[in-house]
Structure formats: structure tokens, C-alpha cells
CSV table of C-alpha atoms and ligand atoms in Angstrom, one decimal:
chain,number,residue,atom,x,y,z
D,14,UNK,CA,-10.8,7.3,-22.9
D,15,UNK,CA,-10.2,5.4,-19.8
D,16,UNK,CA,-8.5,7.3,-16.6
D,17,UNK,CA,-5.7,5.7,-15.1
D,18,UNK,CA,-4.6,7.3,-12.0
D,19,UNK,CA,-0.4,7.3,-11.7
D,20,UNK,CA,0.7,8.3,-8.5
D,21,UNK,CA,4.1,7.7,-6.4
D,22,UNK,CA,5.7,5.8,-3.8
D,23,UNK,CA,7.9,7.9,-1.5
D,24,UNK,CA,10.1,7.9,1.5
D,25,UNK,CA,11.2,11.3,1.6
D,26,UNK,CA,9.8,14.9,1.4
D,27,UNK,CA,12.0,15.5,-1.4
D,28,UNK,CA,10.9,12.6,-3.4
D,29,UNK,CA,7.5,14.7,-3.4
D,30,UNK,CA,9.0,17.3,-5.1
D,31,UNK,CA,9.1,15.3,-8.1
D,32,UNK,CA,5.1,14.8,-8.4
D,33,UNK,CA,4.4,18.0,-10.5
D,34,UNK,CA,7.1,18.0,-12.9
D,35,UNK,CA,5.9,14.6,-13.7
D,36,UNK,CA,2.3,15.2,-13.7
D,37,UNK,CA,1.5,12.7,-11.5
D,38,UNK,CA,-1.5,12.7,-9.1
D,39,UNK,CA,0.1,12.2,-6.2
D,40,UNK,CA,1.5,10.2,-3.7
D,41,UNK,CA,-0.2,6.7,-3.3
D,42,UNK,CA,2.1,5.5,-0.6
D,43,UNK,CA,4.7,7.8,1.4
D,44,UNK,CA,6.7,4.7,3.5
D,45,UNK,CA,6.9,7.2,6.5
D,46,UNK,CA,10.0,4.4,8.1
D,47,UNK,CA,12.3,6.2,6.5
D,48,UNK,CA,12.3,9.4,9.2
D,49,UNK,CA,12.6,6.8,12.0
D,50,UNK,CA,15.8,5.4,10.7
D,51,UNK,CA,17.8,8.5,10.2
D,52,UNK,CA,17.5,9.1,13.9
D,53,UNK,CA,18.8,8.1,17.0
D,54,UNK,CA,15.4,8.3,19.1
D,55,UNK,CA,12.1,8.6,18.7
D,56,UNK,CA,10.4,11.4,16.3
D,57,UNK,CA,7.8,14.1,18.4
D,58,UNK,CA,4.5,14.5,16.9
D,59,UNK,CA,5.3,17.6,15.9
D,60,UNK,CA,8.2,16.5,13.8
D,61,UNK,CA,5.6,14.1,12.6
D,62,UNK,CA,3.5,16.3,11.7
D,63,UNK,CA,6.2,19.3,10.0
D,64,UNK,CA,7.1,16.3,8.0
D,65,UNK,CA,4.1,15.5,6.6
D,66,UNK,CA,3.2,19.0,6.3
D,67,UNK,CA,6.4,19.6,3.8
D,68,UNK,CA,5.1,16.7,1.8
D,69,UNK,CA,1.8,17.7,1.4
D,70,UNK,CA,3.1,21.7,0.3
D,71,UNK,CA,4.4,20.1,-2.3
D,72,UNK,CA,1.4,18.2,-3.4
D,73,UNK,CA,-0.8,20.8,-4.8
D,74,UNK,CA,-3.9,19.7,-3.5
D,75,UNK,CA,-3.3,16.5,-5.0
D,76,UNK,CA,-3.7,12.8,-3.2
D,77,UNK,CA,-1.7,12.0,-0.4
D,78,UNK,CA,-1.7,8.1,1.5
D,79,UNK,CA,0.2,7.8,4.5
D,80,UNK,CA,1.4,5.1,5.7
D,81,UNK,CA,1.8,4.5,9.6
D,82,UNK,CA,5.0,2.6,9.9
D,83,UNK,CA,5.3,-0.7,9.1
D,84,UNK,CA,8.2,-2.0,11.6
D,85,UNK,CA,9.5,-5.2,11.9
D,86,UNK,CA,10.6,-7.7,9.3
D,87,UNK,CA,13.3,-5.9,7.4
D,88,UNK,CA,12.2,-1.9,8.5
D,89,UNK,CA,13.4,-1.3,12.3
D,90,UNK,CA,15.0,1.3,14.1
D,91,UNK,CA,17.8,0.4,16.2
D,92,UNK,CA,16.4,2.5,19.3
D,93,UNK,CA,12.7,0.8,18.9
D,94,UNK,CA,13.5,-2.2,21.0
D,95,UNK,CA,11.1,-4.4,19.1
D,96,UNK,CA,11.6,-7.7,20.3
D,97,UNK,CA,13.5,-9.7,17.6
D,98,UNK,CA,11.9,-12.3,15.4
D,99,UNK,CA,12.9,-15.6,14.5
D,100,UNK,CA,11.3,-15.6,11.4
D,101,UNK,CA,11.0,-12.2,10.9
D,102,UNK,CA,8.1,-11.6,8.2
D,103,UNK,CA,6.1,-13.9,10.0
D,104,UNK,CA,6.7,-11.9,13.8
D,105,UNK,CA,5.7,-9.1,15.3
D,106,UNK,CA,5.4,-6.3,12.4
D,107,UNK,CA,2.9,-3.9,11.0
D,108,UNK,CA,0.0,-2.9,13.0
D,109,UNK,CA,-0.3,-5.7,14.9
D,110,UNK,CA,2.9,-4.2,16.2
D,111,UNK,CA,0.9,-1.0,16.5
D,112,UNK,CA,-1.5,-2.2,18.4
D,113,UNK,CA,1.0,-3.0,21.2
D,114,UNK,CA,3.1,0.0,21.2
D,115,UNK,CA,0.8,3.2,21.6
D,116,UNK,CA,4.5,5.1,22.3
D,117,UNK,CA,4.8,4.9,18.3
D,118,UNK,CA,1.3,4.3,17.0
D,119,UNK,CA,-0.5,7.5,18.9
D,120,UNK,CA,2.2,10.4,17.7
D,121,UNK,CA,2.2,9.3,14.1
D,122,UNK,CA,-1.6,9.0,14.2
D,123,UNK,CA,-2.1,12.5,15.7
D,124,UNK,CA,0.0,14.1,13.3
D,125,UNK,CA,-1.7,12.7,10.6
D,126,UNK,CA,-4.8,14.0,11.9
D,127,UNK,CA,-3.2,17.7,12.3
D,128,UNK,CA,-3.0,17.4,8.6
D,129,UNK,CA,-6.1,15.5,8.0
D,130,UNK,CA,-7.9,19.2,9.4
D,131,UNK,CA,-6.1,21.1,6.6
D,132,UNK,CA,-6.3,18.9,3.6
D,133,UNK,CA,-7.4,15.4,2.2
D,134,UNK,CA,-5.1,13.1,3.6
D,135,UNK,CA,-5.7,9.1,3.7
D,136,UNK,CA,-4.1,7.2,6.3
D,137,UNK,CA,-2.8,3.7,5.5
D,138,UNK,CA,-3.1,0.5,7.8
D,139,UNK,CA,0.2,-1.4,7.2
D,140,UNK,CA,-0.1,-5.6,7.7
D,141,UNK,CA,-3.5,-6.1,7.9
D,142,UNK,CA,-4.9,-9.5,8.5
D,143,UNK,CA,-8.1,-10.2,10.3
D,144,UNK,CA,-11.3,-7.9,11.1
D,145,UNK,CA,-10.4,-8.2,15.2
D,146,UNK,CA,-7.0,-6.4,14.1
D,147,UNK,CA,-8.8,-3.5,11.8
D,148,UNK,CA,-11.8,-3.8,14.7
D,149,UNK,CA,-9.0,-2.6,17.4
D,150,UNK,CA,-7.1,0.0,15.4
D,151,UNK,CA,-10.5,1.4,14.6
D,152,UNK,CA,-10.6,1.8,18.3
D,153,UNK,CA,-7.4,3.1,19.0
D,154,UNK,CA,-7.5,5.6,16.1
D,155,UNK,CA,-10.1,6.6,17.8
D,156,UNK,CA,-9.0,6.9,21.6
D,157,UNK,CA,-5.9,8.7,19.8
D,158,UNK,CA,-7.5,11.4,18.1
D,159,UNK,CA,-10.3,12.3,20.8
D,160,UNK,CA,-13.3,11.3,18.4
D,161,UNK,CA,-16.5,10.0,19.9
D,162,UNK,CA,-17.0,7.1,17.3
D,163,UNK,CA,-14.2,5.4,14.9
D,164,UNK,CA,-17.0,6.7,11.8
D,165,UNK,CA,-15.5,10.3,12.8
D,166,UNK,CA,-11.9,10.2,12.1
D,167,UNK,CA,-10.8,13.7,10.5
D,168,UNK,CA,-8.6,11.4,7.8
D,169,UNK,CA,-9.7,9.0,5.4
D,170,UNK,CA,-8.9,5.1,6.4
D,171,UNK,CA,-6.8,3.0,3.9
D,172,UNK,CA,-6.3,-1.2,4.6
D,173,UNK,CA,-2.8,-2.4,3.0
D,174,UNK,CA,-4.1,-5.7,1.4
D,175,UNK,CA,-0.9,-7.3,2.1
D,176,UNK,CA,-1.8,-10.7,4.1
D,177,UNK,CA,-4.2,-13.5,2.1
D,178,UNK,CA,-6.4,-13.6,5.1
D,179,UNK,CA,-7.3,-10.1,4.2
D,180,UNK,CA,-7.4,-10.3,0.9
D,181,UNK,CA,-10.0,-13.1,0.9
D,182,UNK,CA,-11.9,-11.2,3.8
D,183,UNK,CA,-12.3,-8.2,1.5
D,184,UNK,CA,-15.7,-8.1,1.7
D,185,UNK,CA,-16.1,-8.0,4.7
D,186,UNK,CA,-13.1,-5.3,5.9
D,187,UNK,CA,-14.4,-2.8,2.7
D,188,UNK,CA,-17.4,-1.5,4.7
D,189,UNK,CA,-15.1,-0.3,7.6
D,190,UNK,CA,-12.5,1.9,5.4
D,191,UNK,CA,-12.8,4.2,2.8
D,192,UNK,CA,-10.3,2.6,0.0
D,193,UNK,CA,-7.4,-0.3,0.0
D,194,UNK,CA,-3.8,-0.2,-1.0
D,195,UNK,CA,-2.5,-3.8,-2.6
D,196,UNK,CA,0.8,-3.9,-1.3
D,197,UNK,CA,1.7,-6.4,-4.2
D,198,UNK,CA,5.2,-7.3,-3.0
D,199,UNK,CA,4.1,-8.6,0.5
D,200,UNK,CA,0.7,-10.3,-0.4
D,201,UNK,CA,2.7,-12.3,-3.4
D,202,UNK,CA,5.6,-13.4,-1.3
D,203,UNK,CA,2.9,-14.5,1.9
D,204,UNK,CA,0.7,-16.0,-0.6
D,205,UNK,CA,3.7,-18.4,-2.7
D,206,UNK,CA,5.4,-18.5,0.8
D,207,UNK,CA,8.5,-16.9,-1.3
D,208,UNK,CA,10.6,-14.2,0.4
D,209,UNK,CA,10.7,-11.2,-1.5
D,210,UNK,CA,14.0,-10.8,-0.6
D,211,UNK,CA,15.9,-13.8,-0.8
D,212,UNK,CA,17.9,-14.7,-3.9
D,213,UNK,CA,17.0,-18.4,-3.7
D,214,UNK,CA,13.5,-18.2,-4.3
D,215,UNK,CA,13.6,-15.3,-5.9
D,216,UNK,CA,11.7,-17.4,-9.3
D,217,UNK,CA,9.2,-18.5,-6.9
D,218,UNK,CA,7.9,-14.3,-5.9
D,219,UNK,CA,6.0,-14.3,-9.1
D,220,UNK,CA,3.2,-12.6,-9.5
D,221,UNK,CA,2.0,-14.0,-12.9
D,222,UNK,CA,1.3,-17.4,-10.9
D,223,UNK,CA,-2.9,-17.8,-11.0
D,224,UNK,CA,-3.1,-17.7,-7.5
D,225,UNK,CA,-2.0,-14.2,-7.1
D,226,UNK,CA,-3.6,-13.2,-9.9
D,227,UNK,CA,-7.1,-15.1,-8.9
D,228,UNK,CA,-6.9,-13.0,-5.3
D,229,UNK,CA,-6.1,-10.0,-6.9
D,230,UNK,CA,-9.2,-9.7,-9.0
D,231,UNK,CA,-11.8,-11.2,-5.9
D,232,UNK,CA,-9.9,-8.1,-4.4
D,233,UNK,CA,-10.0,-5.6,-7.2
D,234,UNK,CA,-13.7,-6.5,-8.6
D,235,UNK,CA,-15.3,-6.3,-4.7
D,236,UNK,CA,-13.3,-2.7,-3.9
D,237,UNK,CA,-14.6,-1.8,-7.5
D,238,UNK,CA,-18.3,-3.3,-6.5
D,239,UNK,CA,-18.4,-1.1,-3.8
D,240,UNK,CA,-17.5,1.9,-5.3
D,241,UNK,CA,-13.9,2.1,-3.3
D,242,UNK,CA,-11.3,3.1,-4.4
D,243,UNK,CA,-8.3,0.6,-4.8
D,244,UNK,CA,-4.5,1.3,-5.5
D,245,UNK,CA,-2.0,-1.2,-5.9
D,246,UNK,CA,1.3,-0.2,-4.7
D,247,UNK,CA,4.8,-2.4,-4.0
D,248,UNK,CA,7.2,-2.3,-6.8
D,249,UNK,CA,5.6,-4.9,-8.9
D,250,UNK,CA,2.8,-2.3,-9.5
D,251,UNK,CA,6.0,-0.5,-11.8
D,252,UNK,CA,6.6,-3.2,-13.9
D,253,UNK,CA,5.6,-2.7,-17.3
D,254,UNK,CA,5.2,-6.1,-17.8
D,255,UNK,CA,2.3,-6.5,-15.7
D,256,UNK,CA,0.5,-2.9,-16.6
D,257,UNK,CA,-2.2,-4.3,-19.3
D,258,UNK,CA,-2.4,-7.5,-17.3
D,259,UNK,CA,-3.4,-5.2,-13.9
D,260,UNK,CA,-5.8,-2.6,-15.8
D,261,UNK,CA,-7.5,-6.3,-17.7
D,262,UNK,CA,-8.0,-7.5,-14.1
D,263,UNK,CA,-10.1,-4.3,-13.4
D,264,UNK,CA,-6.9,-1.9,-12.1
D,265,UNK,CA,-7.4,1.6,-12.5
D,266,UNK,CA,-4.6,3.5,-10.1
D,267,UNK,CA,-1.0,2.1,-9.5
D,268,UNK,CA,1.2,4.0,-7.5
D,269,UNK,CA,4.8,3.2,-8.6
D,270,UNK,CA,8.8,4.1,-8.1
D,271,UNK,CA,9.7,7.5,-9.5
D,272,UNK,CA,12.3,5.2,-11.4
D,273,UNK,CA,9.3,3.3,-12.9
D,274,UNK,CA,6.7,6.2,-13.4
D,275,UNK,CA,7.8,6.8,-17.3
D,276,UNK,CA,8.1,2.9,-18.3
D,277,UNK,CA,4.4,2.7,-16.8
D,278,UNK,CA,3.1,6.0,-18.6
D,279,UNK,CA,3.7,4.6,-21.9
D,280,UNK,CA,2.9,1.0,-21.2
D,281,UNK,CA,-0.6,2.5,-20.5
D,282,UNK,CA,-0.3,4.7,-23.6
D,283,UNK,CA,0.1,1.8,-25.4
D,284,UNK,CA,-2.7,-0.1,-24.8
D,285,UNK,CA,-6.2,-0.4,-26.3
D,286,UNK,CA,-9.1,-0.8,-24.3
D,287,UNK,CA,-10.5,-3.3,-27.0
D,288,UNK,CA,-7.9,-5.5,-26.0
D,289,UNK,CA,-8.2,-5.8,-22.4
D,290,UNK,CA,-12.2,-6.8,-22.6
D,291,UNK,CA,-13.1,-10.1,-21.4
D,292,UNK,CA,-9.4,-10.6,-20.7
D,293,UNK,CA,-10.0,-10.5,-16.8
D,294,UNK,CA,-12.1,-13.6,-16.3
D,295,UNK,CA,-9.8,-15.1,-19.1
D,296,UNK,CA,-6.6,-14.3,-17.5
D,297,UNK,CA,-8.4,-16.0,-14.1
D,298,UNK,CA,-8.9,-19.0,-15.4
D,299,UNK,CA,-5.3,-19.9,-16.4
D,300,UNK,CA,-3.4,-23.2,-14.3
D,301,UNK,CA,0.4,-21.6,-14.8
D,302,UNK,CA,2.2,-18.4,-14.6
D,303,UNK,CA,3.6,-19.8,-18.0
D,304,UNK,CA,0.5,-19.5,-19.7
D,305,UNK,CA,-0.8,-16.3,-18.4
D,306,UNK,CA,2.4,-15.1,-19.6
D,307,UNK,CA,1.5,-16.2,-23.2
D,308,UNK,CA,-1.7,-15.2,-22.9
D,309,UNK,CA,-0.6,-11.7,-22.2
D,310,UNK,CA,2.0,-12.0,-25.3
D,311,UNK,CA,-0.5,-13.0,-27.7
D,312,UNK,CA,-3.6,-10.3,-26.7
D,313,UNK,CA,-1.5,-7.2,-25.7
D,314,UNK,CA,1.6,-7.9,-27.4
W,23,LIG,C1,4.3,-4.0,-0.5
W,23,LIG,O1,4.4,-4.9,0.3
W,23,LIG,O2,4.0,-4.3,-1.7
W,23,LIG,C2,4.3,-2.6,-0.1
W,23,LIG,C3,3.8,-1.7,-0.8
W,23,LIG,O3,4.9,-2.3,1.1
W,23,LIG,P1,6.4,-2.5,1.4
W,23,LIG,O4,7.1,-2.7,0.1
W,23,LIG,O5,6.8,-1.2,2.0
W,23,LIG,O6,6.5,-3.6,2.3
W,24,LIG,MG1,4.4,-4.3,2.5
């Protein structure tokens, strides 16, 4: 009797194509770096917006979160000239990046709006961090799409809670959009200071540890106070694993790999909701990623 809404991660408009067949509703986040890369120079925004258009024909009517591009760190185009970082995941990236560079920010965010007039289409703000950063893309959404106040955008606004400082400033950066993505992958590896993608630490990215799980739920139980929708996306969403551990913490939508979506379907389909009560607060309260594992084992099997 409880809803769980399954939707997709994509990076390609043939990756959409895939959403009916499977019954799923829709794509949580389309990663729209991919298009960049393929190229030799910048995208127009009416490529941009063909794109996203081709995507969304193949939605029927279902959701669609789009991500403005996330460069820097490991996603960069060889033609962007983005100055290079020394560390990386901790330089210039995301939309602090987009704040700087309204060559790339303003043609992405005008094709999304193109689309925004047609159907339902949320737009995603990559790297969060602080309210002076969503304050100022607020404004240049704005300035962008020709709207007289950032409360009149044609799309729907998305915050990727990716960076700690925004996850603990939830409360505070829910008012200004209308739902947030948990990018797991990135807000578990800048909260254990663990890169995601480096074999050495690669124990250490673990989302089981309490701390990641403690900021999840002050994150989930404040979007689900307000009435907002919340998403968690990142391939950890996909991991069955973690699927009766995420809907305990208050979860209800997980967008996931297409090579996940199945393994998730029936880890939900095998859960009872008796079992997840009170195990939220329980889960919370736990010192070690060993026992929440255990924890897990013992109430959902
Ligand atoms: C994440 O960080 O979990 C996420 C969804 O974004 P990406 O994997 O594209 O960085
Ligand atoms: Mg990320």
C-alpha cells in the first residue's frame, strides 16, 4: 500500500527509451554532460533544446529532472577551457562553475525553459553548497530566461543535495525550490572525505556509516515536513542493499541505473511496511556502519 516512485538516471536520449517498457515514472536525473563530450565545441541552444525535446517525446507525460551540467572534477570537455584543478572535487565545478561562465550556463538554461512551456520539466542545480550560491543562480535563472522575479521561472527548481553544508542548511534552501535530488555518491564521499573514485579508499565511501545516514534523514524528514518532494539519485540509490534501509529513513522515490531498476523493484516488493516502522530513528541512533549493517540483517532480512 505504500507508493514508491522508481524513476531513471540517464545520459542519453536513447536511454529514455527504456522508461515505458519498464514501467518506470520517469527520469529523475538526465546527466545532460554527456552531449558536451561527444563534441568538439560548444552545443547551441537549439541543439539543447532538440535534445531535450527527444527525451521528453519519449517520456509520455511522465517526470523529467534535468540536470544543468555539472563540469569539473572528473566531467569536462576538452574545448571548455575550465581552468584545471589541483584537487579537482574540491575546485571549480558544478554551479559555482555556472555562475562564472554564463557562455554555458545561459543556453542550457534557455532550452530548458523552451521545454518548460510545453511540459513539466524540473531543472536540477548541480553542487550546491551555500544559500549566497542558490541566492545567485536564482538571479541568473532569472536574468536568463527574461522573468521579472526568480518566483516566475516557467520550470520547476531542483537543489542536488550533494555538499554537507547544504545538506545541514536544508531548512533553510527548501523554501527557495520546489523539490531536492540527493546526489548520494558525492554527499557520501565530501562527507567521509573518501573519493568515490579511488580504489584506496574505496572501504571508506560507505554509506552505511551513521554520519551519512544521520544527514540523510535531517534531509529527508525536513523535504518530507515541507511537503517537497525528495529523490535520491547517484548509484548508491540502485543498491538493493540499501533499498529498505532508505524507504525506513523516510525515502519514497529513488532514481536508479537502468542496470539497477529490476534488483530495486523487487527489493521494494519484498518488503513489509511493518517492518520499516520505528526503524528510522533506530537506524539513526547507531555508532558504526557495522551495526546498522546488522541491524538491517536482523529487521529486514
Ligand atoms: C551523485 O553525486 O550521487 C550524483 C547523482 O551525481 P553524479 O554521480 O553525476 O556526480
Ligand atoms: Mg554528483
Amino acid at each position: 500500500g505504500v507508493r514508491v516512485r522508481l524513476l531513471l538516471n540517464i545520459t542519453t536520449a536513447a536511454e529514455a527509451a527504456e522508461i515505458e517498457p519498464l514501467g518506470a515514472d520517469g527520469v529523475g536525473l538526465f546527466r545532460t554532460e554527456f552531449a558536451y563530450m561527444v563534441r568538439d565545441g560548444w552545443p547551441s541552444e537549439d541543439e539543447l533544446y532538440e535534445s531535450y525535446r527527444e527525451v521528453a517525446g519519449l517520456l509520455d507525460g511522465r517526470e523529467l529532472h534535468i540536470r544543468l551540467v555539472d563540469f569539473g572534477a572528473e566531467k569536462c570537455p576538452a574545448y571548455a577551457d575550465i581552468p584545471l584543478n589541483r584537487n579537482p572535487s574540491l575546485g571549480l565545478r558544478g554551479m559555482r562553475l555556472l555562475l562564472q561562465r554564463e557562455d554555458i550556463l545561459w543556453p542550457q538554461v534557455r532550452a530548458i525553459a523552451r521545454l518548460a512551456r510545453e511540459r513539466p520539466v524540473t531543472m536540477l542545480l548541480p553542487m550546491l553548497d551555500t544559500l549566497d550560491t542558490l541566492s545567485a543562480a536564482r538571479e541568473h535563472l532569472c536574468r536568463a530566461v527574461g522573468c521579472q522575479t526568480p518566483d516566475q521561472f516557467p520550470f520547476r527548481l531542483g537543489a542536488m543535495i550533494e555538499v554537507p553544508a547544504a545538506a545541514l542548511l536544508v531548512d533553510d534552501i527548501l523554501p527557495h525550490v520546489d523539490s531536492l535530488s540527493i546526489g548520494l555518491n558525492d554527499l557520501t564521499q565530501y562527507l567521509l572525505a573518501a573519493d568515490r573514485d579511488d580504489e584506496f579508499v574505496e572501504r571508506y565511501h560507505d554509506a552505511m556509516q551513521p554520519a551519512v545516514l544521520r544527514l540523510l534523514r535531517h534531509v529527508v524528514t525536513a523535504a518530507n515536513a515541507a511537503g517537497k518532494p525528495l529523490t535520491i539519485c547517484g548509484e548508491l540509490a540502485g543498491d538493493p542493499k540499501l533499498t529498505g534501509l532508505l524507504l525506513a529513513l523516510g525515502v519514497r522515490r529513488l532514481s536508479v541505473a537502468r542496470s539497477s531498476y529490476r534488483g530495486v523493484v523487487q527489493a521494494i516488493r519484498r518488503l513489509v511496511v511493518r517492518a520499516l516502522e520505528g526503524l528510522g530513528p533506530e537506524i539513526a541512533t547507531q555508532s558504526t556502519a557495522a551495526a546498522v549493517r546488522q541491524l538491517v540483517a536482523e529487521r529486514l532480512g
